[in-house]
Short mmCIF file of N, CA and C in Angstrom, two decimals:
data_model
loop_
_atom_site.label_atom_id
_atom_site.label_comp_id
_atom_site.label_asym_id
_atom_site.label_seq_id
_atom_site.Cartn_x
_atom_site.Cartn_y
_atom_site.Cartn_z
N PHE A 199 -22.20 -20.34 0.33
CA PHE A 199 -21.38 -20.94 -0.71
C PHE A 199 -21.71 -22.42 -0.83
N SER A 200 -21.71 -22.89 -2.02
CA SER A 200 -21.93 -24.31 -2.24
C SER A 200 -20.59 -25.03 -2.18
N VAL A 201 -20.57 -26.15 -1.49
CA VAL A 201 -19.32 -26.91 -1.40
C VAL A 201 -18.96 -27.55 -2.73
N ASP A 202 -19.92 -27.62 -3.66
CA ASP A 202 -19.65 -28.21 -4.97
C ASP A 202 -18.97 -27.24 -5.92
N ILE A 203 -19.01 -25.96 -5.60
CA ILE A 203 -18.41 -24.94 -6.47
C ILE A 203 -17.13 -24.44 -5.83
N PRO A 204 -16.00 -24.63 -6.51
CA PRO A 204 -14.73 -24.12 -5.93
C PRO A 204 -14.77 -22.60 -5.80
N THR A 205 -14.35 -22.10 -4.67
CA THR A 205 -14.30 -20.65 -4.45
C THR A 205 -12.93 -20.27 -3.89
N VAL A 206 -12.44 -19.13 -4.34
CA VAL A 206 -11.15 -18.62 -3.89
C VAL A 206 -11.38 -17.30 -3.19
N TRP A 207 -10.74 -17.14 -2.05
CA TRP A 207 -10.84 -15.90 -1.28
C TRP A 207 -9.56 -15.10 -1.46
N ASP A 208 -9.67 -13.93 -2.09
CA ASP A 208 -8.55 -13.00 -2.21
C ASP A 208 -8.64 -12.09 -1.00
N MET A 209 -7.72 -12.26 -0.06
CA MET A 209 -7.82 -11.63 1.26
C MET A 209 -7.30 -10.19 1.33
N VAL A 210 -7.35 -9.45 0.25
CA VAL A 210 -6.86 -8.08 0.26
C VAL A 210 -7.73 -7.23 1.18
N ASP A 211 -7.09 -6.52 2.10
CA ASP A 211 -7.77 -5.60 3.01
C ASP A 211 -8.97 -6.23 3.72
N CYS A 212 -8.82 -7.44 4.18
CA CYS A 212 -9.93 -8.14 4.85
C CYS A 212 -9.92 -7.91 6.35
N PHE A 213 -9.24 -6.87 6.79
CA PHE A 213 -9.15 -6.56 8.21
C PHE A 213 -9.53 -5.11 8.44
N PRO A 214 -10.12 -4.79 9.60
CA PRO A 214 -10.52 -3.40 9.86
C PRO A 214 -9.31 -2.49 10.04
N GLN A 215 -9.46 -1.25 9.55
CA GLN A 215 -8.36 -0.28 9.66
C GLN A 215 -8.92 1.07 10.09
N PRO A 216 -8.48 1.69 11.12
CA PRO A 216 -7.62 1.13 12.17
C PRO A 216 -8.43 0.19 13.06
N THR A 217 -7.74 -0.51 13.92
CA THR A 217 -8.42 -1.43 14.81
C THR A 217 -7.66 -1.56 16.12
N SER A 218 -8.41 -1.85 17.15
CA SER A 218 -7.78 -2.11 18.45
C SER A 218 -7.64 -3.62 18.66
N ILE A 219 -8.15 -4.40 17.70
CA ILE A 219 -8.04 -5.85 17.78
C ILE A 219 -6.62 -6.25 17.38
N SER A 220 -6.04 -7.18 18.10
CA SER A 220 -4.66 -7.57 17.82
C SER A 220 -4.57 -8.35 16.52
N ALA A 221 -3.39 -8.30 15.90
CA ALA A 221 -3.13 -9.05 14.68
C ALA A 221 -3.31 -10.55 14.92
N VAL A 222 -2.96 -11.01 16.12
CA VAL A 222 -3.10 -12.42 16.45
C VAL A 222 -4.58 -12.83 16.40
N GLU A 223 -5.45 -11.99 16.96
CA GLU A 223 -6.89 -12.29 16.95
C GLU A 223 -7.46 -12.23 15.54
N ILE A 224 -7.04 -11.23 14.78
CA ILE A 224 -7.55 -11.11 13.41
C ILE A 224 -7.05 -12.27 12.55
N ALA A 225 -5.78 -12.65 12.71
CA ALA A 225 -5.25 -13.80 11.96
C ALA A 225 -6.02 -15.06 12.29
N LYS A 226 -6.37 -15.23 13.56
CA LYS A 226 -7.15 -16.39 14.00
C LYS A 226 -8.52 -16.39 13.30
N GLU A 227 -9.17 -15.22 13.27
CA GLU A 227 -10.47 -15.09 12.62
C GLU A 227 -10.37 -15.38 11.12
N ILE A 228 -9.31 -14.87 10.49
CA ILE A 228 -9.11 -15.10 9.05
C ILE A 228 -8.91 -16.60 8.79
N ARG A 229 -8.07 -17.25 9.61
CA ARG A 229 -7.84 -18.69 9.43
C ARG A 229 -9.15 -19.47 9.54
N HIS A 230 -10.02 -19.06 10.46
CA HIS A 230 -11.32 -19.73 10.62
C HIS A 230 -12.20 -19.48 9.39
N THR A 231 -12.28 -18.23 8.94
CA THR A 231 -13.13 -17.87 7.80
C THR A 231 -12.67 -18.56 6.52
N LYS A 232 -11.37 -18.68 6.34
CA LYS A 232 -10.86 -19.24 5.08
C LYS A 232 -11.21 -20.70 4.89
N LYS A 233 -11.65 -21.36 5.95
CA LYS A 233 -12.06 -22.77 5.84
C LYS A 233 -13.27 -22.93 4.92
N ARG A 234 -14.04 -21.85 4.72
CA ARG A 234 -15.22 -21.90 3.87
C ARG A 234 -14.86 -21.88 2.38
N PHE A 235 -13.60 -21.66 2.05
CA PHE A 235 -13.18 -21.50 0.67
C PHE A 235 -12.28 -22.66 0.23
N THR A 236 -12.25 -22.89 -1.06
CA THR A 236 -11.41 -23.93 -1.63
C THR A 236 -9.94 -23.53 -1.53
N ALA A 237 -9.67 -22.26 -1.75
CA ALA A 237 -8.29 -21.75 -1.71
C ALA A 237 -8.31 -20.30 -1.24
N SER A 238 -7.15 -19.83 -0.81
CA SER A 238 -7.04 -18.44 -0.34
C SER A 238 -5.77 -17.81 -0.87
N ILE A 239 -5.87 -16.51 -1.15
CA ILE A 239 -4.76 -15.73 -1.69
C ILE A 239 -4.46 -14.59 -0.73
N ALA A 240 -3.22 -14.46 -0.34
CA ALA A 240 -2.77 -13.36 0.52
C ALA A 240 -2.08 -12.30 -0.34
N ALA A 241 -2.05 -11.06 0.17
CA ALA A 241 -1.44 -9.95 -0.57
C ALA A 241 0.08 -9.92 -0.44
N THR A 242 0.61 -10.50 0.64
CA THR A 242 2.06 -10.53 0.85
C THR A 242 2.46 -11.91 1.36
N ASP A 243 3.76 -12.22 1.24
CA ASP A 243 4.25 -13.49 1.80
C ASP A 243 4.06 -13.53 3.31
N GLN A 244 4.27 -12.38 3.97
CA GLN A 244 4.11 -12.35 5.42
C GLN A 244 2.67 -12.64 5.82
N MET A 245 1.72 -12.10 5.09
CA MET A 245 0.32 -12.40 5.37
C MET A 245 0.04 -13.89 5.15
N ARG A 246 0.59 -14.45 4.07
CA ARG A 246 0.39 -15.88 3.79
C ARG A 246 0.85 -16.72 4.97
N ILE A 247 2.00 -16.37 5.52
CA ILE A 247 2.54 -17.09 6.68
C ILE A 247 1.64 -16.89 7.90
N ASP A 248 1.28 -15.64 8.16
CA ASP A 248 0.51 -15.31 9.37
C ASP A 248 -0.87 -15.94 9.41
N VAL A 249 -1.53 -16.04 8.25
CA VAL A 249 -2.91 -16.54 8.24
C VAL A 249 -3.03 -17.92 7.60
N ASN A 250 -1.88 -18.49 7.23
CA ASN A 250 -1.85 -19.82 6.62
C ASN A 250 -2.64 -19.87 5.31
N ALA A 251 -2.45 -18.85 4.49
CA ALA A 251 -3.10 -18.81 3.18
C ALA A 251 -2.41 -19.80 2.25
N ASP A 252 -3.07 -20.14 1.17
CA ASP A 252 -2.50 -21.11 0.23
C ASP A 252 -1.36 -20.53 -0.61
N VAL A 253 -1.49 -19.26 -0.95
CA VAL A 253 -0.50 -18.63 -1.82
C VAL A 253 -0.53 -17.12 -1.60
N SER A 254 0.55 -16.46 -1.94
CA SER A 254 0.53 -14.99 -1.99
C SER A 254 0.80 -14.58 -3.43
N ILE A 255 0.04 -13.62 -3.88
CA ILE A 255 0.19 -13.11 -5.24
C ILE A 255 0.26 -11.60 -5.17
N PRO A 256 1.38 -11.01 -5.57
CA PRO A 256 1.48 -9.55 -5.56
C PRO A 256 0.50 -8.94 -6.56
N HIS A 257 0.05 -7.73 -6.26
CA HIS A 257 -0.83 -7.03 -7.19
C HIS A 257 -0.10 -6.68 -8.47
N HIS A 258 -0.87 -6.56 -9.51
CA HIS A 258 -0.37 -6.04 -10.78
C HIS A 258 -0.88 -4.61 -10.92
N TYR A 259 -0.23 -3.83 -11.75
CA TYR A 259 -0.64 -2.44 -11.92
C TYR A 259 -1.93 -2.36 -12.74
N ARG A 260 -2.57 -1.20 -12.65
CA ARG A 260 -3.76 -0.95 -13.46
C ARG A 260 -3.34 -0.89 -14.94
N PRO A 261 -3.97 -1.67 -15.79
CA PRO A 261 -3.56 -1.70 -17.20
C PRO A 261 -3.69 -0.36 -17.92
N SER A 262 -4.52 0.53 -17.42
CA SER A 262 -4.73 1.82 -18.09
C SER A 262 -3.61 2.83 -17.83
N ILE A 263 -2.68 2.50 -16.95
CA ILE A 263 -1.60 3.45 -16.61
C ILE A 263 -0.65 3.61 -17.79
N GLN A 264 -0.40 4.87 -18.14
CA GLN A 264 0.52 5.20 -19.22
C GLN A 264 1.87 5.61 -18.63
N PRO A 265 2.97 5.29 -19.29
CA PRO A 265 4.28 5.71 -18.77
C PRO A 265 4.46 7.22 -18.90
N SER A 266 5.18 7.79 -17.93
CA SER A 266 5.41 9.23 -17.94
C SER A 266 6.51 9.59 -18.91
N GLN A 267 6.51 10.85 -19.28
CA GLN A 267 7.61 11.40 -20.05
C GLN A 267 8.55 12.03 -19.03
N LEU A 268 9.69 11.42 -18.81
CA LEU A 268 10.60 11.90 -17.78
C LEU A 268 11.02 13.33 -18.05
N ARG A 269 11.01 14.13 -16.97
CA ARG A 269 11.44 15.52 -17.07
C ARG A 269 12.76 15.68 -16.33
N ALA A 270 13.48 16.69 -16.69
CA ALA A 270 14.78 16.95 -16.06
C ALA A 270 14.62 17.38 -14.61
N LYS A 271 13.50 18.02 -14.29
CA LYS A 271 13.27 18.50 -12.93
C LYS A 271 11.89 18.06 -12.45
N ILE A 272 11.81 17.84 -11.15
CA ILE A 272 10.53 17.48 -10.55
C ILE A 272 9.60 18.68 -10.54
N LYS A 273 8.36 18.45 -10.96
CA LYS A 273 7.33 19.49 -10.90
C LYS A 273 6.16 19.06 -10.01
N THR A 274 5.84 17.75 -10.05
CA THR A 274 4.65 17.27 -9.36
C THR A 274 4.93 16.01 -8.56
N VAL A 275 4.50 16.02 -7.29
CA VAL A 275 4.55 14.85 -6.41
C VAL A 275 3.12 14.38 -6.22
N GLY A 276 2.88 13.08 -6.35
CA GLY A 276 1.53 12.56 -6.24
C GLY A 276 1.38 11.50 -5.16
N TYR A 277 0.16 11.38 -4.68
CA TYR A 277 -0.21 10.36 -3.70
C TYR A 277 -1.56 9.79 -4.09
N GLU A 278 -1.66 8.47 -4.18
CA GLU A 278 -2.94 7.81 -4.44
C GLU A 278 -3.47 7.24 -3.14
N GLY A 279 -4.67 7.59 -2.78
CA GLY A 279 -5.26 7.06 -1.56
C GLY A 279 -6.10 8.11 -0.86
N ARG A 280 -6.68 7.70 0.26
CA ARG A 280 -7.49 8.63 1.04
C ARG A 280 -6.56 9.61 1.76
N GLU A 281 -6.84 10.87 1.61
CA GLU A 281 -6.02 11.94 2.18
C GLU A 281 -5.79 11.74 3.67
N GLN A 282 -6.82 11.34 4.40
CA GLN A 282 -6.69 11.19 5.85
C GLN A 282 -5.63 10.16 6.24
N TYR A 283 -5.39 9.18 5.38
CA TYR A 283 -4.40 8.15 5.72
C TYR A 283 -2.97 8.68 5.77
N LEU A 284 -2.72 9.81 5.14
CA LEU A 284 -1.38 10.41 5.19
C LEU A 284 -1.02 10.86 6.60
N GLY A 285 -2.02 11.23 7.38
CA GLY A 285 -1.76 11.65 8.76
C GLY A 285 -0.70 12.73 8.82
N GLU A 286 0.27 12.54 9.73
CA GLU A 286 1.33 13.53 9.96
C GLU A 286 2.27 13.70 8.77
N TRP A 287 2.26 12.79 7.82
CA TRP A 287 3.11 12.91 6.64
C TRP A 287 2.65 14.06 5.74
N LYS A 288 1.35 14.31 5.69
CA LYS A 288 0.80 15.30 4.76
C LYS A 288 1.42 16.67 4.95
N GLU A 289 1.48 17.14 6.17
CA GLU A 289 2.04 18.47 6.44
C GLU A 289 3.49 18.57 5.98
N THR A 290 4.28 17.54 6.26
CA THR A 290 5.69 17.56 5.86
C THR A 290 5.83 17.51 4.34
N ILE A 291 5.05 16.67 3.69
CA ILE A 291 5.12 16.57 2.23
C ILE A 291 4.74 17.91 1.61
N GLU A 292 3.65 18.51 2.08
CA GLU A 292 3.23 19.80 1.53
C GLU A 292 4.28 20.87 1.75
N SER A 293 4.87 20.90 2.94
CA SER A 293 5.89 21.89 3.26
C SER A 293 7.13 21.72 2.38
N GLU A 294 7.58 20.49 2.24
CA GLU A 294 8.77 20.23 1.42
C GLU A 294 8.51 20.52 -0.05
N CYS A 295 7.32 20.22 -0.53
CA CYS A 295 6.98 20.53 -1.92
C CYS A 295 6.95 22.03 -2.13
N LYS A 296 6.36 22.75 -1.20
CA LYS A 296 6.28 24.21 -1.31
C LYS A 296 7.69 24.82 -1.35
N LYS A 297 8.58 24.36 -0.45
CA LYS A 297 9.96 24.87 -0.42
C LYS A 297 10.66 24.70 -1.76
N ARG A 298 10.35 23.59 -2.43
CA ARG A 298 11.06 23.25 -3.67
C ARG A 298 10.31 23.71 -4.93
N GLY A 299 9.11 24.26 -4.74
CA GLY A 299 8.32 24.71 -5.89
C GLY A 299 7.61 23.57 -6.62
N TYR A 300 7.36 22.46 -5.94
CA TYR A 300 6.64 21.33 -6.53
C TYR A 300 5.16 21.44 -6.19
N ALA A 301 4.34 20.92 -7.05
CA ALA A 301 2.92 20.76 -6.74
C ALA A 301 2.75 19.42 -6.04
N PHE A 302 1.87 19.36 -5.05
CA PHE A 302 1.54 18.09 -4.40
C PHE A 302 0.08 17.79 -4.72
N VAL A 303 -0.15 16.66 -5.38
CA VAL A 303 -1.49 16.30 -5.85
C VAL A 303 -1.92 14.98 -5.20
N ILE A 304 -3.07 15.02 -4.54
CA ILE A 304 -3.64 13.80 -3.97
C ILE A 304 -4.61 13.22 -4.98
N ASN A 305 -4.44 11.96 -5.28
CA ASN A 305 -5.23 11.23 -6.28
C ASN A 305 -5.17 11.90 -7.66
N PRO A 306 -3.95 11.99 -8.21
CA PRO A 306 -3.83 12.59 -9.55
C PRO A 306 -4.64 11.79 -10.57
N GLU A 307 -5.20 12.50 -11.50
CA GLU A 307 -6.01 11.85 -12.54
C GLU A 307 -5.16 10.89 -13.36
N ASN A 308 -3.91 11.28 -13.61
CA ASN A 308 -3.01 10.48 -14.43
C ASN A 308 -1.65 10.40 -13.72
N LEU A 309 -1.24 9.21 -13.31
CA LEU A 309 0.04 9.07 -12.60
C LEU A 309 1.22 9.52 -13.45
N ALA A 310 1.09 9.43 -14.76
CA ALA A 310 2.18 9.85 -15.65
C ALA A 310 2.42 11.35 -15.60
N ASP A 311 1.49 12.11 -15.02
CA ASP A 311 1.70 13.56 -14.87
C ASP A 311 2.56 13.87 -13.65
N CYS A 312 2.87 12.85 -12.86
CA CYS A 312 3.70 13.04 -11.66
C CYS A 312 5.15 12.70 -11.96
N ASP A 313 6.03 13.35 -11.23
CA ASP A 313 7.47 13.07 -11.35
C ASP A 313 7.97 12.22 -10.20
N LEU A 314 7.15 12.13 -9.16
CA LEU A 314 7.48 11.37 -7.96
C LEU A 314 6.17 10.97 -7.31
N LEU A 315 6.09 9.72 -6.85
CA LEU A 315 4.90 9.25 -6.13
C LEU A 315 5.31 8.82 -4.73
N VAL A 316 4.42 9.05 -3.78
CA VAL A 316 4.69 8.69 -2.38
C VAL A 316 3.64 7.72 -1.86
N GLY A 317 4.04 6.91 -0.89
CA GLY A 317 3.14 5.95 -0.26
C GLY A 317 3.39 5.92 1.24
N PHE A 318 2.72 6.78 1.96
CA PHE A 318 2.89 6.86 3.42
C PHE A 318 1.56 6.69 4.12
N ARG A 319 1.62 6.25 5.37
CA ARG A 319 0.43 6.06 6.20
C ARG A 319 0.75 6.64 7.57
N GLY A 320 -0.11 7.53 8.04
CA GLY A 320 0.07 8.14 9.35
C GLY A 320 0.02 7.10 10.48
N ARG A 321 0.64 7.44 11.60
CA ARG A 321 0.71 6.51 12.75
C ARG A 321 -0.66 5.99 13.17
N LYS A 322 -1.66 6.86 13.14
CA LYS A 322 -3.01 6.47 13.54
C LYS A 322 -3.54 5.31 12.71
N TRP A 323 -3.07 5.21 11.47
CA TRP A 323 -3.56 4.22 10.53
C TRP A 323 -2.62 3.03 10.37
N ARG A 324 -1.51 3.03 11.09
CA ARG A 324 -0.52 1.96 10.95
C ARG A 324 -0.60 0.98 12.11
N ASN A 325 -0.34 -0.27 11.80
CA ASN A 325 -0.20 -1.32 12.79
C ASN A 325 0.50 -2.51 12.12
N TYR A 326 0.63 -3.59 12.84
CA TYR A 326 1.31 -4.76 12.27
C TYR A 326 0.67 -5.18 10.95
N MET A 327 -0.66 -5.18 10.91
CA MET A 327 -1.35 -5.66 9.70
C MET A 327 -1.11 -4.75 8.50
N THR A 328 -1.17 -3.44 8.69
CA THR A 328 -0.92 -2.55 7.55
C THR A 328 0.54 -2.63 7.11
N ASP A 329 1.43 -2.77 8.07
CA ASP A 329 2.86 -2.86 7.73
C ASP A 329 3.22 -4.19 7.07
N SER A 330 2.46 -5.25 7.37
CA SER A 330 2.82 -6.59 6.92
C SER A 330 1.87 -7.20 5.89
N TRP A 331 0.64 -6.74 5.84
CA TRP A 331 -0.35 -7.39 4.98
C TRP A 331 -0.87 -6.52 3.84
N LYS A 332 -0.57 -5.22 3.84
CA LYS A 332 -1.06 -4.37 2.75
C LYS A 332 -0.31 -4.70 1.46
N SER A 333 -1.02 -4.60 0.36
CA SER A 333 -0.44 -4.97 -0.93
C SER A 333 0.57 -3.94 -1.43
N ASN A 334 1.18 -4.28 -2.51
CA ASN A 334 2.20 -3.47 -3.17
C ASN A 334 1.62 -2.55 -4.24
N VAL A 335 0.31 -2.39 -4.29
CA VAL A 335 -0.33 -1.76 -5.44
C VAL A 335 0.16 -0.33 -5.72
N LYS A 336 0.42 0.47 -4.71
CA LYS A 336 0.92 1.83 -4.97
C LYS A 336 2.28 1.77 -5.68
N MET A 337 3.11 0.84 -5.26
CA MET A 337 4.44 0.71 -5.87
C MET A 337 4.35 0.24 -7.33
N VAL A 338 3.57 -0.79 -7.60
CA VAL A 338 3.54 -1.29 -8.97
C VAL A 338 2.86 -0.29 -9.91
N ASN A 339 1.93 0.49 -9.40
CA ASN A 339 1.36 1.55 -10.22
C ASN A 339 2.42 2.60 -10.55
N ALA A 340 3.27 2.93 -9.58
CA ALA A 340 4.37 3.88 -9.83
C ALA A 340 5.34 3.31 -10.86
N VAL A 341 5.68 2.04 -10.73
CA VAL A 341 6.59 1.40 -11.68
C VAL A 341 5.99 1.42 -13.08
N ALA A 342 4.69 1.10 -13.19
CA ALA A 342 4.02 1.11 -14.50
C ALA A 342 4.05 2.49 -15.13
N ALA A 343 3.96 3.52 -14.28
CA ALA A 343 3.99 4.90 -14.78
C ALA A 343 5.42 5.41 -14.98
N CYS A 344 6.41 4.56 -14.67
CA CYS A 344 7.83 4.95 -14.79
C CYS A 344 8.15 6.16 -13.92
N VAL A 345 7.58 6.17 -12.71
CA VAL A 345 7.75 7.30 -11.79
C VAL A 345 8.42 6.79 -10.51
N PRO A 346 9.48 7.45 -10.04
CA PRO A 346 10.12 7.04 -8.78
C PRO A 346 9.12 7.03 -7.63
N PHE A 347 9.38 6.15 -6.65
CA PHE A 347 8.45 5.92 -5.55
C PHE A 347 9.18 6.03 -4.22
N ILE A 348 8.63 6.85 -3.31
CA ILE A 348 9.15 7.00 -1.95
C ILE A 348 8.04 6.59 -1.00
N ALA A 349 8.37 5.70 -0.04
CA ALA A 349 7.30 5.18 0.83
C ALA A 349 7.86 4.66 2.14
N PHE A 350 6.95 4.50 3.10
CA PHE A 350 7.28 3.75 4.31
C PHE A 350 7.53 2.32 3.84
N PRO A 351 8.59 1.67 4.34
CA PRO A 351 8.95 0.35 3.81
C PRO A 351 8.05 -0.79 4.29
N GLU A 352 6.78 -0.76 3.88
CA GLU A 352 5.86 -1.84 4.22
C GLU A 352 6.29 -3.13 3.53
N CYS A 353 5.88 -4.23 4.09
CA CYS A 353 6.21 -5.55 3.60
C CYS A 353 5.88 -5.72 2.11
N GLY A 354 4.71 -5.26 1.69
CA GLY A 354 4.31 -5.40 0.30
C GLY A 354 5.29 -4.77 -0.67
N TYR A 355 5.94 -3.69 -0.26
CA TYR A 355 6.94 -3.03 -1.10
C TYR A 355 8.28 -3.76 -1.03
N ARG A 356 8.69 -4.11 0.18
CA ARG A 356 9.99 -4.79 0.34
C ARG A 356 10.02 -6.14 -0.37
N GLU A 357 8.93 -6.85 -0.35
CA GLU A 357 8.89 -8.18 -0.98
C GLU A 357 9.01 -8.12 -2.49
N MET A 358 8.75 -6.99 -3.10
CA MET A 358 8.77 -6.86 -4.56
C MET A 358 10.17 -6.87 -5.14
N ASP A 359 11.17 -6.54 -4.36
CA ASP A 359 12.54 -6.48 -4.85
C ASP A 359 12.66 -5.52 -6.05
N LEU A 360 11.92 -4.41 -5.95
CA LEU A 360 11.99 -3.34 -6.94
C LEU A 360 12.58 -2.11 -6.26
N PRO A 361 13.21 -1.23 -7.02
CA PRO A 361 13.81 -0.06 -6.38
C PRO A 361 12.76 0.93 -5.89
N PHE A 362 12.95 1.38 -4.65
CA PHE A 362 12.15 2.46 -4.09
C PHE A 362 12.94 3.03 -2.92
N CYS A 363 12.57 4.22 -2.52
CA CYS A 363 13.24 4.86 -1.40
C CYS A 363 12.36 4.69 -0.16
N GLY A 364 12.84 3.94 0.83
CA GLY A 364 12.09 3.73 2.05
C GLY A 364 12.41 4.81 3.08
N VAL A 365 11.38 5.41 3.65
CA VAL A 365 11.53 6.47 4.64
C VAL A 365 10.68 6.12 5.86
N LEU A 366 11.30 6.16 7.05
CA LEU A 366 10.63 5.71 8.27
C LEU A 366 9.84 6.79 9.00
N GLU A 367 10.27 8.05 8.89
CA GLU A 367 9.64 9.16 9.61
C GLU A 367 9.47 10.34 8.67
N PRO A 368 8.47 11.19 8.90
CA PRO A 368 8.30 12.37 8.05
C PRO A 368 9.57 13.22 7.94
N SER A 369 10.33 13.33 9.01
CA SER A 369 11.57 14.12 8.96
C SER A 369 12.55 13.57 7.91
N GLY A 370 12.43 12.32 7.55
CA GLY A 370 13.33 11.70 6.57
C GLY A 370 13.13 12.19 5.15
N ILE A 371 11.99 12.81 4.87
CA ILE A 371 11.80 13.32 3.50
C ILE A 371 12.30 14.74 3.33
N SER A 372 12.71 15.35 4.43
CA SER A 372 13.20 16.73 4.32
C SER A 372 14.70 16.79 4.15
N SER A 373 15.34 15.65 4.10
CA SER A 373 16.81 15.69 3.92
C SER A 373 17.20 15.41 2.50
#
């Protein structure tokens, strides 16, 4: 990078997942790396604090998302993301959907075709950084599609001050 050209580092997902490296060590590395940039953007307020970023800016939804036509009954539950990241949640979600006669779709082509969206991460894939530094993008995409959102209450979702149903354990979605 040239010091004459201002550069901004958007620190979204700039940490390995999963990792055995502590959040303290990764935050230290991020603080060192960010010195090469004119400014830095964190995905959450907590990340901004932890890595001393200049600002935090929540994600915006994908502009191509169309609002859903609300139905009287749920037919389809959707999840955006890599299937493996669902971990132990996947089996429970599939079982609960089957009991209720809902379809469960991973990476639906159109979020507006879903009546409910979920945002969960299996234990293997969770740590302080994913709980505190991951962005709100799944939530804002659900909001843009006018679809209710149920998720593990990660920092990126809580900081948005938007309505969603936070669930801590897979057993919580069966009640």
